[in-house]
Short mmCIF file of C-alpha atoms (C1' of nucleotides) in Angstrom, two decimals:
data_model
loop_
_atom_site.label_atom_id
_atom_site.label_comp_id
_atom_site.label_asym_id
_atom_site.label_seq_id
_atom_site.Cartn_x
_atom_site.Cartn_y
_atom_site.Cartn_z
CA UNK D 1 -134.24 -150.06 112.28
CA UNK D 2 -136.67 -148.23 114.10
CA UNK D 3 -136.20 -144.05 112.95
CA UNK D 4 -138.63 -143.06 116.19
CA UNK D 5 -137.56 -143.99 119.72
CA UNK D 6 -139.02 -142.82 122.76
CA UNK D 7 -138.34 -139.65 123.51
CA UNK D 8 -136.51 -140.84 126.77
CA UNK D 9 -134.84 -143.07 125.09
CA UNK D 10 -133.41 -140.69 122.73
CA UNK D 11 -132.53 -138.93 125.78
CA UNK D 12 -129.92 -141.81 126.73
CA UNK D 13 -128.81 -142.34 123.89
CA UNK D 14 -127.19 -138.38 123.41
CA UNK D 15 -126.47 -138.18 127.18
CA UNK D 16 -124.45 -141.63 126.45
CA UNK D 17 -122.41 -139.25 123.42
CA UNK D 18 -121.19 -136.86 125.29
CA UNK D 19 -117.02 -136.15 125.68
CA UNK D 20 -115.87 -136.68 128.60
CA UNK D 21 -114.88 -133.23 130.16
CA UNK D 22 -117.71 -131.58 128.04
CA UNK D 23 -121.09 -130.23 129.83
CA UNK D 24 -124.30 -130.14 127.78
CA UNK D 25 -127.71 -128.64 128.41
CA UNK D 26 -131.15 -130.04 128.60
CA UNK D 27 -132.44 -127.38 125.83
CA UNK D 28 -129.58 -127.67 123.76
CA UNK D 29 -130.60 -131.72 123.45
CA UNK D 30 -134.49 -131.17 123.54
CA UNK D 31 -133.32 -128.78 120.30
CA UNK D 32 -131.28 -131.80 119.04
CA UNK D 33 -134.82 -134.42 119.33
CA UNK D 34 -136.45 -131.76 117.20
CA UNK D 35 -138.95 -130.57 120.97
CA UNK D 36 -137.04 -127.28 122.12
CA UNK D 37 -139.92 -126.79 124.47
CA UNK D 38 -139.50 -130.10 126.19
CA UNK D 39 -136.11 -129.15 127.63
CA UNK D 40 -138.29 -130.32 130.99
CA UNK D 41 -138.48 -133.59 129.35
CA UNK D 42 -134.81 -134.10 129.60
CA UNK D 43 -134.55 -133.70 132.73
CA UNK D 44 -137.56 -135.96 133.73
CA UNK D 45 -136.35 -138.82 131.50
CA UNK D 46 -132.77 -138.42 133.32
CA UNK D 47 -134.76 -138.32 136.92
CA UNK D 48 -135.37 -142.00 135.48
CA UNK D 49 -132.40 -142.87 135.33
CA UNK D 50 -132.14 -143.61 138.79
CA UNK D 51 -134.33 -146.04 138.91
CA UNK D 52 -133.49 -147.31 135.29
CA UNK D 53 -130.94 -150.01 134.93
CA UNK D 54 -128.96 -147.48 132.01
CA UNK D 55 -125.77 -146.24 133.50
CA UNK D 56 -125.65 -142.73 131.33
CA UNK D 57 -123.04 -139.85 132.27
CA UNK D 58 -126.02 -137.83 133.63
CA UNK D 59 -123.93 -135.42 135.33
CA UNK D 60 -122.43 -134.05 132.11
CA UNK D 61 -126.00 -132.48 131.63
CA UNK D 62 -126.86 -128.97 133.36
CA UNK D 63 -129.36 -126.35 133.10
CA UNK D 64 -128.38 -123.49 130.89
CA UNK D 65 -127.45 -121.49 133.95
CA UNK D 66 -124.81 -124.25 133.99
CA UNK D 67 -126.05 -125.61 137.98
CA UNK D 68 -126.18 -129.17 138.82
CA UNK D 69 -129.81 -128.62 138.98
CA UNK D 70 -130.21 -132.71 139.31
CA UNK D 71 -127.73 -133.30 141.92
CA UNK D 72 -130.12 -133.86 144.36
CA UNK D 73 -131.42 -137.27 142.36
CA UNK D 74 -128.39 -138.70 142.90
CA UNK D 75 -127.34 -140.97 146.00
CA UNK D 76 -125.36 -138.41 146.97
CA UNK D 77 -126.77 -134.51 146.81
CA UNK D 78 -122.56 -134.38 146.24
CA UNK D 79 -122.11 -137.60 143.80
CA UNK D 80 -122.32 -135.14 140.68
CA UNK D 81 -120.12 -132.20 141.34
CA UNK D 82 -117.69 -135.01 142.59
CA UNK D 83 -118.14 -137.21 139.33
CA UNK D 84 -117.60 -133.55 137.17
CA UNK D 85 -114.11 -132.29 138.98
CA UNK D 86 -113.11 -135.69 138.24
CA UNK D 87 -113.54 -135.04 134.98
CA UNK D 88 -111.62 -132.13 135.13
CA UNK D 89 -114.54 -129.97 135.41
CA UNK D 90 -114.12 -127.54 138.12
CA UNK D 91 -117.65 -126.73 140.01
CA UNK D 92 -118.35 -123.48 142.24
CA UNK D 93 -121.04 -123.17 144.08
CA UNK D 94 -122.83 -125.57 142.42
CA UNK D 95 -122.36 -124.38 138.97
CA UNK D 96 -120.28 -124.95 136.55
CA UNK D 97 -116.76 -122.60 136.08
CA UNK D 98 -116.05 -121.78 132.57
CA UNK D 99 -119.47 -123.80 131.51
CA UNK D 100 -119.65 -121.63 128.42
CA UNK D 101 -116.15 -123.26 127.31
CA UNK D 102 -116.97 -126.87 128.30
CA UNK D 103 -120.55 -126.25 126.97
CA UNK D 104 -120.86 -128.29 123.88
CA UNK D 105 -123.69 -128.72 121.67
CA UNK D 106 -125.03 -132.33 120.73
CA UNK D 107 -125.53 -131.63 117.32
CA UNK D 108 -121.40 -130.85 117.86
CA UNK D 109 -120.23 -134.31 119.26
CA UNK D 110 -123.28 -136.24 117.62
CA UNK D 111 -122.16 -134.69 113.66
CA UNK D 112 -123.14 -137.08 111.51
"C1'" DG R 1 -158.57 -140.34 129.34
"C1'" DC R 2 -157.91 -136.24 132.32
"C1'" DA R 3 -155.09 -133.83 135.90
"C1'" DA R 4 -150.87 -133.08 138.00
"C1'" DT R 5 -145.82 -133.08 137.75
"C1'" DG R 6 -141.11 -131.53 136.60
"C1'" DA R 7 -132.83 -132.48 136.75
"C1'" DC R 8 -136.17 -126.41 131.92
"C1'" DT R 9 -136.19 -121.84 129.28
"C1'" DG R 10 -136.70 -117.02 128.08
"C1'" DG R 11 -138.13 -112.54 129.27
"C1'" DA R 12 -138.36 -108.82 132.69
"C1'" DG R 13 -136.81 -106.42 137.11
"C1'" DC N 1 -124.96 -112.52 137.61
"C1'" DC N 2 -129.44 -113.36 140.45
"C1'" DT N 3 -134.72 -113.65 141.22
"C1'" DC N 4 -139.59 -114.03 139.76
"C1'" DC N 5 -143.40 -115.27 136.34
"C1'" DA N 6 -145.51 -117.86 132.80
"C1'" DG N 7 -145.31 -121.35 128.98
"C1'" DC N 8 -144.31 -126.18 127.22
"C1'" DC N 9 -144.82 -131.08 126.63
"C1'" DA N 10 -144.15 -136.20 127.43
"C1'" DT N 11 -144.65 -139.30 131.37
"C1'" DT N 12 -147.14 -140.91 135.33
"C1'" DG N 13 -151.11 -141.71 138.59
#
DNA sequence: GCAATGACTGGAG
DNA sequence: CCTCCAGCCATTG
């Protein structure tokens, strides 16, 4: 078993873990891979998903403000918010409502 | 290999 | 809660 992925690859594979109905951030999972500072990392390796065959709930993961910050790399600039509400998230303005409560750490649904 | 880029973050106003 | 500035770091050209 390989202990060292890529660090996009990691990136999946967390994004993959989260709940259903949960939001996470791109810090909090940066924090998680042991880079806090390459929160911008997270995001960049999700960009890739688009045009990566890896179907990965990328909409559960928002900026700490709690914004669909990436909903503009979707097909749709609405795809995201529409893929969150049906999750029972509700979205205003963009941002998440209540994000603090659906806010969920990786190192929470990861556990070990 | 160097330079530029970015779905970010924290601090300050 | 919102806006602006500067730092970070792996990937890409």
């Amino acid at each position: 078993m390989k202990k060292h992925k890529d660090f996009f690859q990691a990136v999946y594979e967390i994004v993959s873990c989260i709940p259903e109905g949960r939001v996470t951030t791109y810090g909090a999972i940066a924090e998680t891979l042991g880079t806090k500072a390459s929160a911008r990392l997270v995001g960049t390796a999700l960009k890739q998903l688009k045009n990566s065959p890896t179907k990965i709930p990328a909409h559960r993961v928002v900026n700490r403000n709690g914004v669909l910050t990436g909903k503009m790399s979707f097909p749709t600039p609405t795809f995201m918010q529409e893929l969150l509400e049906t999750e029972g998230i509700e979205i205003k303005n963009d941002k998440v409502v209540r994000f603090q409560e659906l806010f969920i750490h990786p190192k929470d649904f990861l556990k070990k």
